[in-house]
Coordinates of C-alpha atoms and ligand atoms in Angstrom, one line a residue:
M27 CA 2.8 -14.3 -19.0
N28 CA 1.1 -14.2 -15.7
I29 CA 2.4 -15.6 -12.4
A30 CA 0.4 -18.8 -12.5
E31 CA 1.4 -19.5 -16.2
Y32 CA 5.1 -19.0 -15.3
F33 CA 4.9 -21.6 -12.5
L34 CA 3.0 -24.1 -14.7
K35 CA 5.6 -23.7 -17.6
K36 CA 8.4 -24.4 -15.0
G37 CA 6.7 -27.7 -14.1
Y38 CA 5.2 -26.9 -10.8
L39 CA 1.7 -27.7 -9.9
V40 CA -0.6 -24.8 -9.4
N41 CA -3.4 -26.0 -7.0
S42 CA -6.9 -25.7 -8.4
G43 CA -7.8 -23.6 -5.4
F44 CA -5.0 -21.2 -6.4
N45 CA -6.4 -17.7 -6.5
V46 CA -4.0 -14.8 -7.1
E47 CA -6.4 -12.5 -5.3
G48 CA -6.7 -14.6 -2.3
A49 CA -2.8 -15.2 -2.0
Y50 CA -3.4 -18.9 -1.5
F51 CA 0.1 -20.4 -1.8
F52 CA 0.7 -24.0 -1.0
D53 CA 4.0 -25.2 0.5
D54 CA 4.0 -28.8 -0.5
E55 CA 6.9 -30.1 -2.6
N56 CA 6.4 -29.0 -6.2
V57 CA 3.3 -27.1 -5.4
F58 CA 3.2 -23.4 -6.1
S59 CA 4.3 -21.7 -2.8
E60 CA 5.4 -18.5 -1.6
E61 CA 8.9 -19.5 -1.2
L62 CA 8.9 -20.4 -4.9
V63 CA 7.5 -16.8 -5.7
L64 CA 10.3 -15.2 -3.6
E65 CA 13.2 -17.5 -5.1
N66 CA 12.0 -17.0 -8.6
I67 CA 11.1 -13.4 -8.4
G68 CA 14.8 -12.5 -8.8
E69 CA 15.3 -14.2 -12.1
Y70 CA 12.1 -13.4 -13.9
K71 CA 10.2 -10.2 -14.0
F72 CA 6.5 -10.8 -13.8
D73 CA 4.2 -8.6 -15.8
N74 CA 3.1 -5.9 -13.5
I75 CA 4.3 -7.5 -10.4
V76 CA 6.9 -6.1 -8.2
V77 CA 8.4 -7.3 -4.9
K78 CA 8.4 -4.6 -2.3
E79 CA 10.5 -4.8 0.8
V80 CA 8.4 -2.8 3.5
E81 CA 10.8 -0.9 5.8
E82 CA 12.1 -2.7 8.6
K83 CA 10.8 -6.1 7.0
K84 CA 7.5 -5.9 8.6
I85 CA 5.7 -7.6 5.8
E86 CA 7.0 -8.7 2.6
V87 CA 4.6 -7.9 -0.2
I88 CA 4.0 -8.8 -3.8
E89 CA 2.0 -6.4 -5.5
N90 CA 0.2 -6.8 -8.8
K91 CA 0.0 -3.0 -9.9
E92 CA -2.4 -3.7 -12.8
D93 CA -4.9 -5.4 -10.9
K94 CA -4.5 -3.8 -7.7
I95 CA -3.9 -7.0 -6.0
V96 CA -2.0 -7.5 -2.9
L97 CA -0.2 -10.7 -2.1
D98 CA 0.9 -10.7 1.4
V99 CA 3.4 -13.4 1.7
D100 CA 4.8 -13.0 5.1
N101 CA 5.3 -16.5 6.6
N102 CA 7.0 -16.6 9.9
E103 CA 7.2 -20.3 10.7
K104 CA 8.6 -19.7 14.1
R105 CA 5.7 -17.6 15.1
N106 CA 3.2 -19.7 13.0
I107 CA 1.3 -16.9 11.7
K108 CA 0.4 -15.8 8.2
I109 CA -1.6 -12.7 6.9
V110 CA -4.0 -14.1 4.3
R111 CA -6.0 -11.2 3.5
C112 CA -5.0 -7.6 3.7
Y113 CA -5.2 -4.3 1.9
R114 CA -2.3 -2.4 0.2
E115 CA -2.9 1.2 -0.1
D116 CA -3.5 2.3 -3.5
S117 CA -2.5 6.1 -4.1
R118 CA -4.3 6.4 -7.4
K119 CA -6.9 9.1 -7.8
R120 CA -10.4 7.6 -7.5
E121 CA -13.1 8.6 -9.8
V122 CA -16.9 8.2 -9.6
G123 CA -16.8 5.2 -11.9
D124 CA -14.7 3.3 -9.3
F125 CA -17.8 3.3 -6.9
V126 CA -19.9 1.9 -9.8
T127 CA -17.2 -0.8 -10.5
L128 CA -17.0 -1.6 -6.8
M129 CA -20.7 -2.1 -6.6
K130 CA -20.8 -4.4 -9.6
Y131 CA -17.9 -6.4 -8.0
K132 CA -19.7 -6.8 -4.9
F133 CA -23.0 -7.8 -6.5
E134 CA -21.2 -10.4 -8.8
Y135 CA -19.3 -12.0 -5.8
L136 CA -22.4 -12.1 -3.6
K137 CA -24.6 -13.4 -6.4
N138 CA -22.1 -16.2 -7.0
I139 CA -22.5 -17.3 -3.4
L140 CA -26.2 -17.1 -3.7
L141 CA -26.1 -19.2 -7.0
N142 CA -24.9 -22.2 -5.0
R143 CA -28.4 -22.5 -3.6
E144 CA -30.5 -25.0 -5.4
E145 CA -33.6 -22.8 -5.2
L146 CA -31.7 -20.1 -7.1
Q147 CA -30.5 -22.3 -10.0
D148 CA -33.0 -20.8 -12.6
T149 CA -32.2 -17.2 -11.7
L150 CA -32.5 -14.8 -14.7
S151 CA -31.3 -11.5 -15.0
I152 CA -34.0 -8.8 -14.4
N153 CA -34.7 -7.7 -18.0
K154 CA -35.4 -11.2 -18.7
V155 CA -37.7 -11.6 -15.9
L156 CA -39.5 -8.3 -16.9
E157 CA -40.3 -10.1 -20.3
R158 CA -41.9 -13.2 -18.6
K159 CA -45.6 -13.7 -18.7
D160 CA -47.8 -13.0 -15.5
R161 CA -48.0 -15.7 -12.9
E162 CA -44.7 -17.4 -14.3
Y163 CA -42.3 -18.7 -11.5
V164 CA -39.2 -16.7 -11.4
S165 CA -36.0 -16.3 -9.3
I166 CA -34.0 -13.1 -9.3
I167 CA -30.7 -11.9 -7.5
G168 CA -30.3 -8.3 -7.0
I169 CA -29.1 -5.3 -4.9
V170 CA -31.6 -3.8 -2.7
K171 CA -32.2 -0.4 -4.1
E172 CA -35.2 0.8 -2.3
K173 CA -37.2 -0.5 0.7
R174 CA -40.8 0.8 1.4
E175 CA -43.3 -0.3 3.9
N176 CA -46.9 -0.3 2.5
K177 CA -50.1 0.9 4.4
T178 CA -51.1 -2.6 4.8
G179 CA -47.7 -3.5 6.5
S180 CA -46.2 -5.3 3.6
F181 CA -43.0 -4.4 1.9
T182 CA -42.2 -3.5 -1.5
L183 CA -38.5 -3.6 -2.4
T184 CA -36.7 -2.4 -5.6
L185 CA -34.1 -4.9 -6.7
E186 CA -31.4 -4.0 -9.3
D187 CA -28.9 -5.8 -11.3
V188 CA -26.7 -4.7 -14.2
T189 CA -29.6 -5.2 -16.7
G190 CA -32.5 -3.2 -14.8
E191 CA -34.7 -3.1 -11.8
I192 CA -37.9 -4.6 -10.7
R193 CA -40.1 -4.3 -7.7
V194 CA -40.8 -7.2 -5.4
L195 CA -43.5 -7.7 -3.0
F196 CA -43.2 -9.3 0.4
K197 CA -46.8 -10.0 2.0
K198 CA -47.2 -9.6 5.7
D199 CA -48.4 -13.0 6.4
S200 CA -45.1 -14.8 5.2
E201 CA -43.4 -16.9 7.8
F202 CA -40.1 -15.1 7.1
F203 CA -41.6 -11.6 7.6
D204 CA -39.4 -10.8 10.5
D205 CA -36.4 -11.2 8.5
V206 CA -37.7 -9.1 5.7
K207 CA -37.9 -6.2 8.2
D208 CA -34.2 -6.5 8.7
I209 CA -33.3 -6.2 5.0
V210 CA -31.0 -3.1 4.5
L211 CA -30.2 -1.1 1.5
D212 CA -27.5 -2.4 -0.8
E213 CA -27.4 -5.9 0.5
V214 CA -27.6 -8.5 -2.2
I215 CA -30.7 -11.0 -1.9
G216 CA -32.2 -13.8 -4.0
V217 CA -35.8 -14.0 -4.4
T218 CA -38.2 -16.6 -5.8
G219 CA -41.9 -15.9 -6.5
S220 CA -44.5 -15.3 -9.2
K221 CA -44.5 -12.7 -11.8
G222 CA -47.2 -10.1 -11.7
D223 CA -47.6 -6.9 -13.7
D224 CA -44.2 -5.3 -13.4
I225 CA -43.9 -6.8 -9.9
V226 CA -42.9 -10.1 -8.3
F227 CA -45.0 -11.7 -5.6
V228 CA -42.3 -13.2 -3.4
N229 CA -42.7 -16.7 -1.8
N230 CA -39.2 -17.0 -0.4
F231 CA -36.0 -15.1 -0.2
Y232 CA -32.5 -16.0 0.3
I233 CA -29.2 -14.1 1.8
P234 CA -25.6 -15.3 1.2
D235 CA -24.9 -16.5 4.7
I236 CA -22.5 -18.9 6.0
P237 CA -22.8 -22.6 5.0
I238 CA -24.6 -24.6 7.7
Y239 CA -22.1 -27.3 7.8
N240 CA -19.3 -25.1 8.7
E241 CA -17.4 -27.0 11.3
L242 CA -16.0 -25.7 14.7
K243 CA -12.2 -26.3 14.3
K244 CA -10.3 -27.5 17.3
Y245 CA -6.5 -27.5 17.9
D246 CA -4.8 -30.6 19.2
E247 CA -2.6 -28.5 21.9
E248 CA -3.7 -26.4 24.6
E249 CA -2.9 -23.0 23.3
Y250 CA -4.4 -19.6 24.1
V251 CA -5.0 -16.5 21.9
V252 CA -5.8 -13.1 23.4
F253 CA -8.1 -10.5 21.8
T254 CA -8.5 -7.0 22.9
S255 CA -9.1 -3.7 21.4
D256 CA -9.7 0.2 21.8
V257 CA -6.8 0.8 24.2
H258 CA -7.1 4.7 23.6
V259 CA -3.6 5.5 25.0
G260 CA -3.4 9.3 25.3
S261 CA -6.9 9.9 26.6
N262 CA -7.3 11.3 30.2
V263 CA -9.7 8.3 31.0
F264 CA -7.3 5.5 30.0
F265 CA -7.2 2.8 32.4
E266 CA -3.5 2.8 32.7
D267 CA -3.0 0.9 35.8
N268 CA -5.5 -2.0 34.5
F269 CA -3.8 -2.1 31.2
K270 CA -0.4 -2.4 32.9
K271 CA -1.9 -5.3 35.0
F272 CA -2.9 -7.1 31.8
I273 CA 0.7 -6.7 30.5
S274 CA 2.0 -8.1 33.7
W275 CA -0.3 -11.0 33.5
L276 CA 1.1 -11.8 30.0
N277 CA 4.5 -11.6 31.4
L278 CA 3.5 -14.1 34.1
E279 CA 3.9 -11.5 36.9
Y280 CA 0.3 -11.0 37.7
G281 CA -2.8 -13.2 38.5
N282 CA -3.3 -16.4 40.4
E283 CA -1.5 -19.7 39.4
K284 CA -4.4 -21.0 37.3
Q285 CA -4.3 -17.5 35.3
K286 CA -0.6 -17.7 35.1
E287 CA -0.8 -21.2 33.6
I288 CA -3.1 -19.8 30.9
A289 CA -0.8 -16.8 30.2
K290 CA 2.1 -19.2 29.7
K291 CA 0.2 -20.9 26.9
V292 CA -0.5 -17.6 25.0
K293 CA 1.3 -17.1 21.7
H294 CA -0.6 -14.5 20.0
V295 CA -2.3 -11.3 21.1
F296 CA -4.5 -9.3 18.6
I297 CA -5.7 -5.8 19.2
A298 CA -8.5 -4.6 17.0
G299 CA -7.9 -1.0 16.5
D300 CA -8.0 2.4 18.2
L301 CA -4.5 1.8 19.7
V302 CA -4.1 5.3 20.8
E303 CA -6.8 8.1 21.4
G304 CA -5.6 10.1 18.4
I305 CA -6.0 13.8 18.0
G306 CA -8.7 15.9 16.3
I307 CA -11.0 12.9 16.1
Y308 CA -14.1 14.8 17.3
P309 CA -14.5 18.6 18.2
G310 CA -13.1 19.6 21.6
Q311 CA -11.2 16.3 22.0
E312 CA -8.2 18.4 23.3
K313 CA -9.7 18.6 26.7
D314 CA -10.1 14.8 26.8
L315 CA -6.4 14.2 26.0
K316 CA -3.7 13.5 28.5
T317 CA -1.1 13.3 25.7
Q318 CA -1.5 16.0 23.0
D319 CA 1.0 14.7 20.6
I320 CA 0.1 11.9 18.4
Y321 CA 3.8 10.5 18.0
E322 CA 4.0 10.5 21.8
Q323 CA 0.9 8.6 22.2
Y324 CA 2.2 5.8 20.0
E325 CA 5.5 6.0 21.9
E326 CA 3.6 5.4 25.1
F327 CA 1.5 2.5 23.4
A328 CA 4.8 0.9 22.1
K329 CA 6.2 1.1 25.6
Y330 CA 3.5 -1.3 26.8
V331 CA 3.6 -3.6 23.7
N332 CA 7.3 -3.8 23.5
S333 CA 7.5 -4.9 27.2
I334 CA 5.4 -8.0 26.4
R335 CA 7.4 -11.2 26.6
K336 CA 9.1 -12.1 23.3
D337 CA 7.5 -15.4 22.5
I338 CA 4.3 -13.7 22.0
T339 CA 3.4 -12.2 18.7
V340 CA 1.2 -9.1 18.7
V341 CA -0.9 -8.3 15.7
L342 CA -2.3 -4.6 15.3
I343 CA -4.7 -3.0 13.2
A344 CA -6.0 0.6 13.1
G345 CA -9.3 1.9 14.2
N346 CA -11.0 5.3 13.5
H347 CA -8.8 6.9 16.3
D348 CA -5.6 5.9 14.8
A349 CA -3.3 8.1 12.5
V350 CA -4.4 6.6 9.3
R351 CA -7.3 7.7 6.9
L352 CA -10.7 7.0 8.3
A353 CA -11.9 5.6 4.9
E354 CA -12.0 1.8 4.9
P355 CA -10.1 -0.4 4.1
Q356 CA -7.7 1.4 6.4
P357 CA -3.9 0.9 5.8
V358 CA -1.3 0.2 8.5
V359 CA -0.2 2.8 11.0
D360 CA 3.2 3.8 9.3
N361 CA 6.8 3.4 10.4
K362 CA 7.1 7.3 10.8
T363 CA 4.2 7.5 13.1
A364 CA 5.0 4.5 15.2
P365 CA 8.8 3.8 14.8
S366 CA 9.4 2.1 18.0
L367 CA 6.6 -0.7 17.2
Y368 CA 8.4 -1.2 13.8
K369 CA 11.6 -1.8 15.6
N370 CA 9.9 -4.7 17.6
E371 CA 10.0 -7.8 15.6
N372 CA 7.2 -9.4 17.5
V373 CA 4.8 -6.7 16.3
I374 CA 2.9 -7.2 13.0
F375 CA 0.9 -4.5 11.5
T376 CA -1.9 -5.4 9.2
T377 CA -4.8 -3.4 7.6
N378 CA -8.4 -2.9 8.6
P379 CA -9.9 -5.4 7.7
S380 CA -7.5 -8.4 7.5
V381 CA -7.6 -12.0 7.9
V382 CA -4.6 -13.5 9.7
N383 CA -4.1 -17.3 10.1
I384 CA -2.4 -18.8 13.2
C385 CA -1.4 -22.2 14.3
A386 CA -1.3 -23.9 10.8
K387 CA 0.7 -27.3 10.7
D388 CA 1.0 -30.5 8.9
G389 CA -2.5 -31.8 8.6
F390 CA -4.1 -28.9 10.1
P391 CA -5.0 -25.5 8.2
G392 CA -5.0 -23.2 11.4
F393 CA -7.4 -20.8 12.6
N394 CA -8.4 -17.9 10.4
I395 CA -9.0 -14.6 12.2
L396 CA -11.0 -11.9 10.6
L397 CA -10.0 -8.7 12.1
Y398 CA -12.4 -5.6 11.6
H399 CA -12.3 -2.5 13.8
G400 CA -16.1 -2.2 13.8
Y401 CA -16.9 1.4 12.3
S402 CA -20.1 0.0 10.5
F403 CA -21.6 -1.4 13.5
V404 CA -23.3 1.9 14.8
Y405 CA -25.3 2.1 11.5
F406 CA -26.5 -1.4 11.5
S407 CA -27.4 -1.2 15.4
E408 CA -30.0 1.4 14.1
E409 CA -31.0 0.3 10.7
V410 CA -31.8 -3.3 11.4
E411 CA -35.1 -3.7 13.2
S412 CA -34.5 -6.8 15.1
I413 CA -31.1 -5.3 16.4
R414 CA -32.8 -1.8 17.1
K415 CA -35.4 -3.5 19.1
N416 CA -33.3 -5.8 21.0
G417 CA -30.6 -3.4 22.5
R418 CA -28.9 -1.6 19.7
L419 CA -25.3 -1.5 20.4
D420 CA -25.6 -3.6 23.5
R421 CA -26.0 -6.5 21.2
C422 CA -22.8 -6.5 19.3
D423 CA -23.4 -10.4 18.9
L424 CA -26.4 -9.7 16.6
I425 CA -24.7 -7.0 14.6
M426 CA -21.7 -9.3 13.8
K427 CA -23.9 -12.3 13.0
F428 CA -25.9 -9.9 10.7
L429 CA -22.8 -8.9 8.8
L430 CA -21.7 -12.5 8.6
Q431 CA -25.0 -13.5 7.1
R432 CA -24.6 -10.7 4.5
R433 CA -21.0 -12.0 3.8
H434 CA -19.9 -8.2 4.0
L435 CA -18.6 -5.9 6.8
A436 CA -20.5 -2.9 5.6
P437 CA -23.1 -3.9 3.2
S438 CA -24.9 -0.6 3.1
H439 CA -23.5 2.6 1.4
G440 CA -23.6 5.0 4.2
S441 CA -22.6 2.4 6.9
N442 CA -19.0 3.5 6.6
L443 CA -16.5 5.8 4.7
Y444 CA -14.8 3.8 2.2
I445 CA -12.3 4.1 -0.8
P446 CA -13.1 1.8 -3.9
D447 CA -10.7 -0.4 -5.6
S448 CA -11.3 -1.3 -9.0
N449 CA -11.1 -5.2 -8.9
N450 CA -11.7 -5.9 -5.3
D451 CA -14.1 -5.2 -2.3
N452 CA -11.8 -5.7 0.7
L453 CA -15.0 -5.7 2.9
I454 CA -16.4 -8.7 1.4
I455 CA -16.3 -11.7 3.8
D456 CA -15.0 -14.1 1.2
M457 CA -13.0 -16.5 3.4
I458 CA -15.2 -18.1 6.2
P459 CA -13.2 -17.3 9.4
D460 CA -12.9 -19.2 12.6
F461 CA -13.0 -16.0 14.6
F462 CA -14.6 -12.8 13.7
V463 CA -12.8 -10.1 16.1
S464 CA -13.9 -6.5 16.4
G465 CA -13.9 -3.5 18.7
H466 CA -15.2 0.0 18.3
I467 CA -18.3 0.1 20.5
H468 CA -16.6 -0.6 23.6
K469 CA -18.7 -3.5 24.8
V470 CA -17.8 -7.2 25.3
S471 CA -19.6 -10.0 23.7
A472 CA -18.8 -13.4 22.7
T473 CA -21.1 -15.9 20.8
N474 CA -21.0 -18.5 18.1
Y475 CA -22.5 -18.8 14.6
R476 CA -22.1 -21.7 12.6
G477 CA -18.6 -22.5 13.7
I478 CA -17.4 -19.1 14.0
T479 CA -16.7 -17.4 17.3
L480 CA -17.7 -13.8 17.2
L481 CA -15.9 -11.5 19.6
N482 CA -16.1 -7.8 20.5
C483 CA -13.4 -6.9 22.7
G484 CA -14.4 -4.0 25.1
C485 CA -11.9 -1.2 25.7
W486 CA -9.4 0.3 28.1
I487 CA -11.1 3.7 28.6
D488 CA -13.9 5.1 30.7
Q489 CA -17.2 6.1 29.3
T490 CA -16.7 8.8 26.5
E491 CA -19.1 11.8 26.2
Y492 CA -20.5 10.1 22.9
Q493 CA -21.3 7.0 24.6
E494 CA -22.9 8.8 27.6
K495 CA -25.2 10.8 25.0
Q496 CA -26.2 7.3 23.6
G497 CA -26.8 6.0 27.0
M498 CA -24.2 3.3 26.4
I499 CA -22.1 1.9 29.4
P500 CA -18.7 0.5 28.1
D501 CA -17.0 -2.8 29.4
P502 CA -13.5 -1.6 30.1
N503 CA -10.4 -3.5 31.3
R504 CA -11.4 -6.8 29.9
I505 CA -9.7 -9.3 27.5
M506 CA -11.1 -12.4 25.6
V507 CA -8.9 -15.4 26.0
A508 CA -9.8 -18.3 23.5
N509 CA -8.8 -21.8 24.4
L510 CA -7.9 -23.1 20.8
Q511 CA -8.1 -26.7 22.0
T512 CA -11.7 -26.5 23.3
R513 CA -12.7 -23.3 21.7
D514 CA -14.0 -22.0 25.1
I515 CA -13.8 -18.2 25.6
K516 CA -12.8 -16.8 28.9
I517 CA -13.2 -13.0 29.7
L518 CA -10.4 -11.8 32.2
N519 CA -11.2 -8.6 34.0
F520 CA -8.4 -6.4 35.0
G521 CA -10.6 -3.8 36.5
D522 CA -10.8 -3.2 40.3
Ligands
FE2_12 FE1 -13.3 3.0 17.4

C-alpha cells in the first residue's frame, strides 16, 4: 500500500494535485495533510517510508527510500515558512546507468511541458519521423545532441530521443535565428518543419519556458524579505564591518528612520550560499584566508547570524565554498560542521537548490522562492551567444532568464558537477517560482520575467584573484530587499 492509497482508504480526500514527489500536502479539513502524515505515521508503517528526526529538529523529513523521494514536511506556522522542494542526500553508490536514467527523466519531464503547446500536439518519436515521406509536415521533441554552424551560416542540430536521432536544419533567414544561436547542448526543444532526406527543415522551434499568463503575486500586508549571498566569512578580504552594519540594520540599530521602518517589517532573510570562504577551494587559497580552520569560519558566521533578532527566520543554503560536496544538488551544511547554527531555532538549512514558501495564509498561496547558488552561471555566460555578446557575467539577469526559459538550472552536461538520482532531476524548475534567487558571481541584478523576480545578490568580499583575471568587478556590501506588497526591490548598500 502506498501513502496515497492509505489515506484514501481511511476516507481522506487526496487532492488531485497530490504529488508525492512534490511534497504537496493540503491542510484543509479531511484533506491529505502533513499533520495527518505525522499523526498516522506511528500507527502504520508505510512501504519504504521512514520518518527521520533530523538532529536538533531542524527539519522533519519523510523519506521514501525506494523511490529516493524526499518529503520535507517542516511547517512552522509561527514563522510562516515551508520548504516545498529540497534534496535528501542519498549515499548509494552511483553507476553510469544513473546518468542515463537522469537524462531520460529530464527529457520526459521537459517533453511533457512542451507537449502543452498546440503546435506540438502531433509530435512523433524520432524513429517514426524517420519513416515519414519527404516534404511531410512533422513535429519532434528532442535533446540537443550536437550543434554545428554550416559554411552558409545556417545551423544543423542533431536531436535525440529514446528511439533515435535526427538532424534538423535551421536556415539563416528565419525570424527566430538569433534564438537558434543561443541553443545549448542537452537542452530539450521542440521543432516543426518539413521532412527531407534524413533531415528536417525547421519552420519553427519551441522551448519549455514559463507560461505567458504567469501572474505577479502581491501580498496584502507590507512585509519585506531580504536576500543576500556569498558572505565568505574567513576570507581576508571579507568586509566584516559592513556585514556587521547589515546585521545592526536588521536589529534596528543602524540606518535612518525610513530604513529602520523597513527593517522592522523584515520577517525572513535568505542567504544563497558561500556562507564561509572555505578551505582548499582553489590552489593557494591559504594566503587569502584570515581564518584557516573551517569550523572556526562557521563559528564566526554563526556569531553574526545568531545575533539577528529572533522574530526573523534565516534560511541558508550551501555554495561551492561551503563544507559540503561540490556536486549538485548540494546537501545542507551539517550539524557537526556548524553546531552553533543548529542550536539557533531561527535558522533553517535547506539544500542547493530548494524551493521555500513563505507568507502562505487562508486564501493566499504564499511566495515560492527558488534558491540556487549559481554554479552553472559561468558556463552559460560563455556558451550562450546573446549573453556572451552582451556582457557575460555582468548580465546575470540574462543568465537567470535563460535558465527559467529552459526550466532547468543546469541544462547542459558540463555546466556543473552533479550526482544523479534515479527518479528525479532536482535541477529541473518544475514549480514556477515567484522569486528566483542566486549568488556565486558576486554581481547584483534584479529583473522580472513573466511574473518572476530574478535576483542575484552580490557578495561581502572584495574582488578575488579569479574575478580579477576575468575582468569582473564585484558588487559587495549590498542586500536585496523585496517589498511583498508592491513587489518592488530595493538595493541597500552597506559599503562606505
Ligand atoms: Fe560561489
